[in-house]
CSV table of C-alpha atoms in Angstrom, one decimal:
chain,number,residue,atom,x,y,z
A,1,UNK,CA,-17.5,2.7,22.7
A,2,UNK,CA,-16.5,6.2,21.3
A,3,UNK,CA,-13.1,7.9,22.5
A,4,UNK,CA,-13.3,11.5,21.3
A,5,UNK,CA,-9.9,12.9,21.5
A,6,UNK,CA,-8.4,16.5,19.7
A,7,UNK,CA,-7.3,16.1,16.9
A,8,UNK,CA,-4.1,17.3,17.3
A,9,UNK,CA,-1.5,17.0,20.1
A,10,UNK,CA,-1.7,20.6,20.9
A,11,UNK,CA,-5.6,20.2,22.0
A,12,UNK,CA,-4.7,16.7,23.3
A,13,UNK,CA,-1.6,17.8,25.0
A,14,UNK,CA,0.1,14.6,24.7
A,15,UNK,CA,2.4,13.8,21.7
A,16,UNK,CA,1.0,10.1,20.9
A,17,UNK,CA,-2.6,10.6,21.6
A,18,UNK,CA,-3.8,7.0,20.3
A,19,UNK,CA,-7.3,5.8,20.2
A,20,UNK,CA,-7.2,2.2,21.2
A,21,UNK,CA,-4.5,0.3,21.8
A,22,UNK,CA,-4.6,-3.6,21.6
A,23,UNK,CA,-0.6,-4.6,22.9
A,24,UNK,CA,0.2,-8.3,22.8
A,25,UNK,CA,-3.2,-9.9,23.2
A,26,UNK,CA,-4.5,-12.6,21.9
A,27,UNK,CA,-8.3,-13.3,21.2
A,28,UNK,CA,-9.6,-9.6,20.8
A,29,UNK,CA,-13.2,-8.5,19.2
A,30,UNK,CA,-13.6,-4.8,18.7
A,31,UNK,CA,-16.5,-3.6,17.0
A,32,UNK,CA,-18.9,-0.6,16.6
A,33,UNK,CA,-16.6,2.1,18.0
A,34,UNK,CA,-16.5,5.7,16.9
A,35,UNK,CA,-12.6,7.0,17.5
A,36,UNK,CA,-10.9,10.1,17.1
A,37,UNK,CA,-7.7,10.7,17.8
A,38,UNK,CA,-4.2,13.0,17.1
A,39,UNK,CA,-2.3,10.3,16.4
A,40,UNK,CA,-3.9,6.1,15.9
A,41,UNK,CA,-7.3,5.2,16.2
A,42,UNK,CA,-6.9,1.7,16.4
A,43,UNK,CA,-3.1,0.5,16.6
A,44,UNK,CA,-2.1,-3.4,17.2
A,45,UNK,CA,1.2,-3.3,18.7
A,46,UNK,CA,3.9,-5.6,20.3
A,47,UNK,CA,6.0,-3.5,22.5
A,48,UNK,CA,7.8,-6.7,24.4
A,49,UNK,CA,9.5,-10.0,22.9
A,50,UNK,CA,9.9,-12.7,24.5
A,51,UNK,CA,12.8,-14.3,26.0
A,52,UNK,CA,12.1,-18.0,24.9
A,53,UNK,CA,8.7,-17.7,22.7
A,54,UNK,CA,8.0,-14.9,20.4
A,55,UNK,CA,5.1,-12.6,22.1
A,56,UNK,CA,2.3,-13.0,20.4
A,57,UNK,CA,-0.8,-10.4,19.2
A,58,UNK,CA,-3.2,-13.1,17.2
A,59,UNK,CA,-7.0,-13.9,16.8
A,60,UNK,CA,-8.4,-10.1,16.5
A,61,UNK,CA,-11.7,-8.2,15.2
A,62,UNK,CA,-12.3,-5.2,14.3
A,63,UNK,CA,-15.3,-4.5,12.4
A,64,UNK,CA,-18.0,-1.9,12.3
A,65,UNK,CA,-16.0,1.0,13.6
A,66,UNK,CA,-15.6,4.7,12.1
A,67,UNK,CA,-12.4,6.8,13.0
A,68,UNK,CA,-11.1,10.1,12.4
A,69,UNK,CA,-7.6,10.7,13.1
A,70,UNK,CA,-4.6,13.1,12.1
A,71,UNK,CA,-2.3,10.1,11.6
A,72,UNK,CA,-3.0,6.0,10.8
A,73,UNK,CA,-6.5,5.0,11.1
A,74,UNK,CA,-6.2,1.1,12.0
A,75,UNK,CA,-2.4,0.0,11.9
A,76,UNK,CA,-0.6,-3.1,12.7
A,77,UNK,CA,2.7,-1.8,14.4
A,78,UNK,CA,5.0,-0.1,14.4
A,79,UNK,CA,6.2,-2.0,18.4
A,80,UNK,CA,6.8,-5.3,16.1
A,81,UNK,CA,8.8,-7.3,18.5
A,82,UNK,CA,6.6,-10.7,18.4
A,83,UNK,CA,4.6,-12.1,16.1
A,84,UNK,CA,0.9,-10.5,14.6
A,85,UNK,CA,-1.7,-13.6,13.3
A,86,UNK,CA,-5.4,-14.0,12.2
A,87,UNK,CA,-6.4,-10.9,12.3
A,88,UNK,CA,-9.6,-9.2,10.4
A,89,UNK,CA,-10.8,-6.1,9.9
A,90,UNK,CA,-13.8,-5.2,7.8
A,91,UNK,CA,-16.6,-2.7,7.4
A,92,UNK,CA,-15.1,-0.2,8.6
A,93,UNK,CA,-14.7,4.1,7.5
A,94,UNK,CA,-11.8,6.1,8.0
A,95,UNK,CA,-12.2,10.0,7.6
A,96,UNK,CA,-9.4,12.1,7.0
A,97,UNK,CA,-5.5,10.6,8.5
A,98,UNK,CA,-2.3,10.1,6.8
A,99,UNK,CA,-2.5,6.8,6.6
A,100,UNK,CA,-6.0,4.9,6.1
A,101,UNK,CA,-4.5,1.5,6.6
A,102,UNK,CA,-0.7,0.7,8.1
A,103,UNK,CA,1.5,-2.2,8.7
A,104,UNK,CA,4.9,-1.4,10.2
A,105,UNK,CA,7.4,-4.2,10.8
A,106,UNK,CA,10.4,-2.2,12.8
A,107,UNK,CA,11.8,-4.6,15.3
A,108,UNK,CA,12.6,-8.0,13.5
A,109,UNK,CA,8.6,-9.1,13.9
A,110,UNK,CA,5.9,-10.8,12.1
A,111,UNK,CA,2.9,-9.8,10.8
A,112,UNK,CA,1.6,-13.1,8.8
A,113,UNK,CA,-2.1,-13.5,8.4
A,114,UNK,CA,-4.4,-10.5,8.0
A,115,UNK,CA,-7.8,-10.4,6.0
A,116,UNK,CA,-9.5,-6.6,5.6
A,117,UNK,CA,-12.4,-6.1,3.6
A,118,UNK,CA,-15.2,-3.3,3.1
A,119,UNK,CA,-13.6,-0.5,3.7
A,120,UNK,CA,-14.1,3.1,2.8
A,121,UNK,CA,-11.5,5.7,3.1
A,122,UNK,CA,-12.1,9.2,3.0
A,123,UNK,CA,-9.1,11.4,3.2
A,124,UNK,CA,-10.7,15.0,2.9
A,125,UNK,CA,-8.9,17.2,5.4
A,126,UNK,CA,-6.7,20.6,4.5
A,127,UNK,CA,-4.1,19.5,7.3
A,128,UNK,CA,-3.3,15.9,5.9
A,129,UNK,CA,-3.1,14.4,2.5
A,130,UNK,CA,-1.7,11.1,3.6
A,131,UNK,CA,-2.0,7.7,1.5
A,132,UNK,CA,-4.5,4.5,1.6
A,133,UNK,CA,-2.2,2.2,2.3
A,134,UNK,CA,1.7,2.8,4.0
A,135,UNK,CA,3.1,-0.3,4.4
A,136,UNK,CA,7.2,-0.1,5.7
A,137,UNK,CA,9.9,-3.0,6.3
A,138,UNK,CA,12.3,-1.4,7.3
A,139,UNK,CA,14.4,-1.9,11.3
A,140,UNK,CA,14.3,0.6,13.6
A,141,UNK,CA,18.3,0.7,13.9
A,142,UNK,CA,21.1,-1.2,13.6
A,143,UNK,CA,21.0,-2.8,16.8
A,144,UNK,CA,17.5,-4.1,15.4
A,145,UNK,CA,18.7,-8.0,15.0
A,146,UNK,CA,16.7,-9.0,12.1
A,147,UNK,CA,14.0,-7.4,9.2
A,148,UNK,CA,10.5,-8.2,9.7
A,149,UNK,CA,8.0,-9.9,7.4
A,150,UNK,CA,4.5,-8.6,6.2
A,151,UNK,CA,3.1,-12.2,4.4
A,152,UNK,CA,-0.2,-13.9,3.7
A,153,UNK,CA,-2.3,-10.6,3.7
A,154,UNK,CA,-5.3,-9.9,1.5
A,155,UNK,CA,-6.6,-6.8,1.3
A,156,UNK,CA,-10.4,-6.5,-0.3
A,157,UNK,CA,-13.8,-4.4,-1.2
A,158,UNK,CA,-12.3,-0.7,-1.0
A,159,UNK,CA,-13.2,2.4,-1.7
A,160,UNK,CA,-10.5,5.1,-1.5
A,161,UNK,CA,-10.3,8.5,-2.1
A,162,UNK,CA,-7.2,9.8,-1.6
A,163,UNK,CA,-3.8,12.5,-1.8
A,164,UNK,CA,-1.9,8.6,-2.8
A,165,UNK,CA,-2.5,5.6,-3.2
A,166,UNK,CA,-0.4,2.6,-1.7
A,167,UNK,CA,3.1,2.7,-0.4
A,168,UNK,CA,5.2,-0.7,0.1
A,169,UNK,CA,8.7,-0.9,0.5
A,170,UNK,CA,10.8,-2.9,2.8
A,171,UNK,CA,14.7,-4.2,3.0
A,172,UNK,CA,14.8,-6.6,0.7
A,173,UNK,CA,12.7,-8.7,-2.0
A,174,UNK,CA,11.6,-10.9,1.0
A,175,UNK,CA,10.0,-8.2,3.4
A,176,UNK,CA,6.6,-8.9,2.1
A,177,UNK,CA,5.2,-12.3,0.2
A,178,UNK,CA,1.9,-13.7,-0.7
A,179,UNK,CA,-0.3,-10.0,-0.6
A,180,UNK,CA,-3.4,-9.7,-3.1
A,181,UNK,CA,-5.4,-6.5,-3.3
A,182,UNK,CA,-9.0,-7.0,-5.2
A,183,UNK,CA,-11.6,-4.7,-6.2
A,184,UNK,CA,-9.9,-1.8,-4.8
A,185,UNK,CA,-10.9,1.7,-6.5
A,186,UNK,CA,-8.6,4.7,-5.6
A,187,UNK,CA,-9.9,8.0,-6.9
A,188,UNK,CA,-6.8,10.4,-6.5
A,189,UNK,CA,-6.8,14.5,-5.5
A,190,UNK,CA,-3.8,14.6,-6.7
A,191,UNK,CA,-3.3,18.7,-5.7
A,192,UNK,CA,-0.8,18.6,-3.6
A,193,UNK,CA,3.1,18.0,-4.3
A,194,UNK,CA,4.2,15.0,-2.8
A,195,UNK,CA,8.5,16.0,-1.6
A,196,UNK,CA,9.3,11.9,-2.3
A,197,UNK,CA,7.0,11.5,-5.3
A,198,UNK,CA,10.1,10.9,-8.4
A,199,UNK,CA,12.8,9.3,-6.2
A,200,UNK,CA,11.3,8.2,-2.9
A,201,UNK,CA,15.0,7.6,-0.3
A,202,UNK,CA,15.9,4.1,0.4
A,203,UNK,CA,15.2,3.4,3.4
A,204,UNK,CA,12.0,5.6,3.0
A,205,UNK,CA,11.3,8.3,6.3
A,206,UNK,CA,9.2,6.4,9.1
A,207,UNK,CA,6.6,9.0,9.9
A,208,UNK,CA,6.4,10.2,5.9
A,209,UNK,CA,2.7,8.9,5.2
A,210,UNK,CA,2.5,12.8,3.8
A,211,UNK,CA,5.7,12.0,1.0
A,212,UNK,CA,5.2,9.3,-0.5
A,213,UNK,CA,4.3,9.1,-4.4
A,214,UNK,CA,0.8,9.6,-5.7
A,215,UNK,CA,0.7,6.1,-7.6
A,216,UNK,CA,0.9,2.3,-6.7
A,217,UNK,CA,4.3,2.0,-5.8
A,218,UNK,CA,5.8,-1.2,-4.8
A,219,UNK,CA,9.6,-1.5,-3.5
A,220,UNK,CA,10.9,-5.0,-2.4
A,221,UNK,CA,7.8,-7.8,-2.6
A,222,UNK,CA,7.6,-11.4,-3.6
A,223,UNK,CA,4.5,-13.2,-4.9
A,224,UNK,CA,2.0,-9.5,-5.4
A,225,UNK,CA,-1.6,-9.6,-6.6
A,226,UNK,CA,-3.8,-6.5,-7.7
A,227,UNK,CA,-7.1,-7.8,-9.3
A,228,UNK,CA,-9.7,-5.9,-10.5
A,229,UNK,CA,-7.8,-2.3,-9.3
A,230,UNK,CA,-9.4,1.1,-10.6
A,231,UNK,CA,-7.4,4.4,-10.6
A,232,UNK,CA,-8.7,7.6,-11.3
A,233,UNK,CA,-7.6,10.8,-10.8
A,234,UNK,CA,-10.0,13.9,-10.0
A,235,UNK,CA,-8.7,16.7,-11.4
A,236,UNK,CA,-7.0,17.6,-15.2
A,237,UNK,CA,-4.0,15.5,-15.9
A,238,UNK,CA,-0.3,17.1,-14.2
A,239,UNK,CA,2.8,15.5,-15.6
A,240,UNK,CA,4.1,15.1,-11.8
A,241,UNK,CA,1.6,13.0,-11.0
A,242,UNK,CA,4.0,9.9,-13.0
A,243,UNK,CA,2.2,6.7,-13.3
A,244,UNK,CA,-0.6,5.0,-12.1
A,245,UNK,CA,1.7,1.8,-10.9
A,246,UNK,CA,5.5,1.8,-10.1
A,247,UNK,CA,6.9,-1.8,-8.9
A,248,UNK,CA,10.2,-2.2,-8.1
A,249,UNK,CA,12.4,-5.2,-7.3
A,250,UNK,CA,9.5,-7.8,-7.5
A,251,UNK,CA,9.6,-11.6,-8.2
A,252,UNK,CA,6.2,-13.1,-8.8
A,253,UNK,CA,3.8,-10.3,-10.0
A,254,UNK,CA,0.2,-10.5,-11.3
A,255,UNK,CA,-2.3,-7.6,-12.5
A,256,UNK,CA,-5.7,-8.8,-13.7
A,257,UNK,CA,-8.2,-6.6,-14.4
A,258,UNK,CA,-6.3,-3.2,-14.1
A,259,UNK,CA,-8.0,0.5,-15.4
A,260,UNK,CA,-6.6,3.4,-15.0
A,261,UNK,CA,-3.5,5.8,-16.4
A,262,UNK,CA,-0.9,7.4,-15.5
A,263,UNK,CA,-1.3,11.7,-14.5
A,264,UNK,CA,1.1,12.9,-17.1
A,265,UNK,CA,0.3,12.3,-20.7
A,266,UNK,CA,4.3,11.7,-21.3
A,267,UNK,CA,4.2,8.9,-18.5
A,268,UNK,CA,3.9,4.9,-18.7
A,269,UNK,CA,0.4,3.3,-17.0
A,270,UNK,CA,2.6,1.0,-15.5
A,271,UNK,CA,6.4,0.9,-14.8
A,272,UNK,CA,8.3,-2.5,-14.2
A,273,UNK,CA,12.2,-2.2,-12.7
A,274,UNK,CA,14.1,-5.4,-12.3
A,275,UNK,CA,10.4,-7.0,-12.2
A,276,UNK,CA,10.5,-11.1,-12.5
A,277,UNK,CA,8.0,-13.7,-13.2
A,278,UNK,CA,5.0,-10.9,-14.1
A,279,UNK,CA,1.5,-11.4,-15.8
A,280,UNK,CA,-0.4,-8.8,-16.8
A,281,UNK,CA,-4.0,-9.7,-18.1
A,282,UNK,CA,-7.3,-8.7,-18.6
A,283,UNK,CA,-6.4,-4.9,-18.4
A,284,UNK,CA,-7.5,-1.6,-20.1
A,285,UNK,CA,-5.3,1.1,-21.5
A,286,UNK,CA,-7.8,4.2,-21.1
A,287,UNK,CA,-8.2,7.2,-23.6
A,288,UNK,CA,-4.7,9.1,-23.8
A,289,UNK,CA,-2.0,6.5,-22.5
A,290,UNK,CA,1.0,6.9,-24.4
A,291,UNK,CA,2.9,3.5,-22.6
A,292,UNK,CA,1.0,1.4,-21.2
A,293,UNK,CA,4.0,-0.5,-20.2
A,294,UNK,CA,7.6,0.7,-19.9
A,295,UNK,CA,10.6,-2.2,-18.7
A,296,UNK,CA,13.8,-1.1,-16.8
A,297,UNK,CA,16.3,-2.3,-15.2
A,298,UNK,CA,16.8,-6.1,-15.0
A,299,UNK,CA,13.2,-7.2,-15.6
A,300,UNK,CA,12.3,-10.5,-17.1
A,301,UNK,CA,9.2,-13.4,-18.5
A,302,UNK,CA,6.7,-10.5,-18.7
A,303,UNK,CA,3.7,-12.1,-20.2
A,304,UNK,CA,0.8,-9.9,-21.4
A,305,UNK,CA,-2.7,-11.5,-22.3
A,306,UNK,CA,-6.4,-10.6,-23.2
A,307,UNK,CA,-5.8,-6.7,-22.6
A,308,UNK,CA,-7.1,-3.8,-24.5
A,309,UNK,CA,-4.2,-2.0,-25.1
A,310,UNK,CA,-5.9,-0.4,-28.4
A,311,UNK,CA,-6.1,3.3,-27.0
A,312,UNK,CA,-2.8,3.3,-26.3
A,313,UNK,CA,0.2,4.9,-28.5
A,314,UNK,CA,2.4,2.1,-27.8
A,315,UNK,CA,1.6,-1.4,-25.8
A,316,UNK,CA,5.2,-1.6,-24.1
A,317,UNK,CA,8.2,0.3,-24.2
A,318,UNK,CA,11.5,-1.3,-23.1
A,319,UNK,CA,15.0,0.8,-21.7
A,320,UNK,CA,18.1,-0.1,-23.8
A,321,UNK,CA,18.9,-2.8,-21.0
A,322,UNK,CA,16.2,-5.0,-21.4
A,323,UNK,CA,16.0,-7.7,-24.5
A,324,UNK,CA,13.2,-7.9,-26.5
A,325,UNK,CA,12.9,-11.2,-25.3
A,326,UNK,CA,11.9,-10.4,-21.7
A,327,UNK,CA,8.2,-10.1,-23.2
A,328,UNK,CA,5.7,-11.9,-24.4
A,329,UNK,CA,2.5,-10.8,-25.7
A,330,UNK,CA,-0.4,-12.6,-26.7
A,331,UNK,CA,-4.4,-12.3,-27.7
A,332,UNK,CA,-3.8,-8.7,-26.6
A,333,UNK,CA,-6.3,-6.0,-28.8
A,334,UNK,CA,-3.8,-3.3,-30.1
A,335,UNK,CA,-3.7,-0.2,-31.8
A,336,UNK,CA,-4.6,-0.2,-35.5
């Protein structure tokens, strides 16, 4: 099937000019589409909830499709009021958008159970300079009854080049739980300001796939996994670009296998704020990292083992508030 739409709602004449819409449906295989759009290509949604039983949008494919959108490629959301389960996507390329890949949970839902692997992500277009990955927790109002919860999601096999990289943040520690990323390479343009990129707002805008910061940045998550992550950026080093990974408020951390640096030569790799329970292995500190790791905030049993921390000035840098004690290092290689 191909669906060949404008690309922007001015063409389309319609202000939500979606691709393909899969609403509450169960037992769903989409596969070698072509779809462009000027808003989603592929968009799982739950726009009804149940009276007695949540509604339900479960056992879904989507494989082998290209798409080429101004807004979210494939997303999950944001009509959240049910519950989203087994769902896969995999080899599949998304040109241009401002988001590649999105999960929304606005209406007290669930999206529990989602495997996506192989995928490329191009994001190359003047008009947008979206991020990878814009995940949001947050409810639509305050007659919303309940947050939503992202869990049990594993994200695999991606190439990305992109304006950023991943955006996460939810209500509170529990919004998302149980989420790995793995051999994922982002290779960063990094060109273009981003408006939220030093202090993004809590609760972050819901249509601000354009804002967010350039790095890995992580608010509100329980039980978080990158292994085997690459960052690069594509241009010459700008002190605004910050670091290359920025977690906050995160119990139950592990990075294994991490490259990459931060943009500015005065910036840390990797920032940790009020960070718990955190391992950090098997990582490389590239040519020019001043930090590799800085500690704020309330952060505590940071264990770091097996990395090559030798080209960096300094291994870890703490803020006044946080005791030595709150890391341990060991079998790490380290500056002579």
């Amino acid at each position: 099937l191909s669906i060949i739409n404008g690309l922007t709602s001015r063409v389309d004449k319609v202000a939500n000019g979606d691709g393909l819409d899969i609403d509450t449906c169960s037992q769903v295989f989409v596969s070698d589409c072509f779809v462009q759009s000027s808003d989603d290509s592929i968009c799982l949604k739950i726009e009804e909830y149940g009276e007695k039983t949540p509604s339900l949008c479960r056992d879904i494919t989507v494989t082998n499709c290209v798409t080429r959108t101004t807004q979210t490629a494939i997303k999950l959301g944001t009509g959240s009021y049910g519950e989203y389960r087994n769902v896969v996507i995999s080899n599949c390329t998304v040109m241009d958008g401002a988001g590649g890949i999105g999960m929304w949970t606005r209406d007290g839902g669930i999206i529990d159970g989602v495997r996506i692997d192989n995928i490329t992500i191009s994001q190359e277009s003047d008009a947008q300079h979206g991020t990878a990955f814009y995940f949001r927790g947050y409810r639509r109002g305050k007659d919303t009854p309940r947050d939503g919860l992202i869990r049990n999601v594993s994200i695999s096999n991606v190439t990305a080049t992109c304006h950023a990289a991943l955006f996460m943040a939810g209500a509170d520690c529990g919004t998302f739980e149980n989420i790995t990323f793995d051999n994922i390479h982002f290779i960063l343009h990094g060109t273009v300001a981003r408006h939220c990129a030093v202090t993004p707002p809590v609760p972050f805008h819901a249509y601000a796939m354009n804002d967010t910061p350039f790095e890995l940045y992580v608010h509100h998550a329980r039980t978080l996994r990158f292994h085997q992550i690459r960052f690069d950026w594509d241009a010459l080093a700008n002190p605004a670009w910050r670091q290359a990974m920025r977690l906050i408020d995160v119990d139950g951390l592990t990075v294994d296998g991490f490259s990459g640096r931060a943009g500015g030569a005065e910036c840390e790799t990797i920032l940790l704020h009020d960070v718990k329970n955190a391992w950090v292995r098997n990582s490389l500190a590239e040519a020019g990292t001043k930090s590799f790791l800085h500690l704020q905030g309330a952060c505590g049993n940071i264990y770091l083992s097996g990395n090559d921390l030798s080209r960096a000035t300094t291994a870890v840098t703490r803020a006044d508030e946080v005791p030595a004690s709150a890391v341990t290092m060991e079998g790490n290689r380290l500056l002579m």
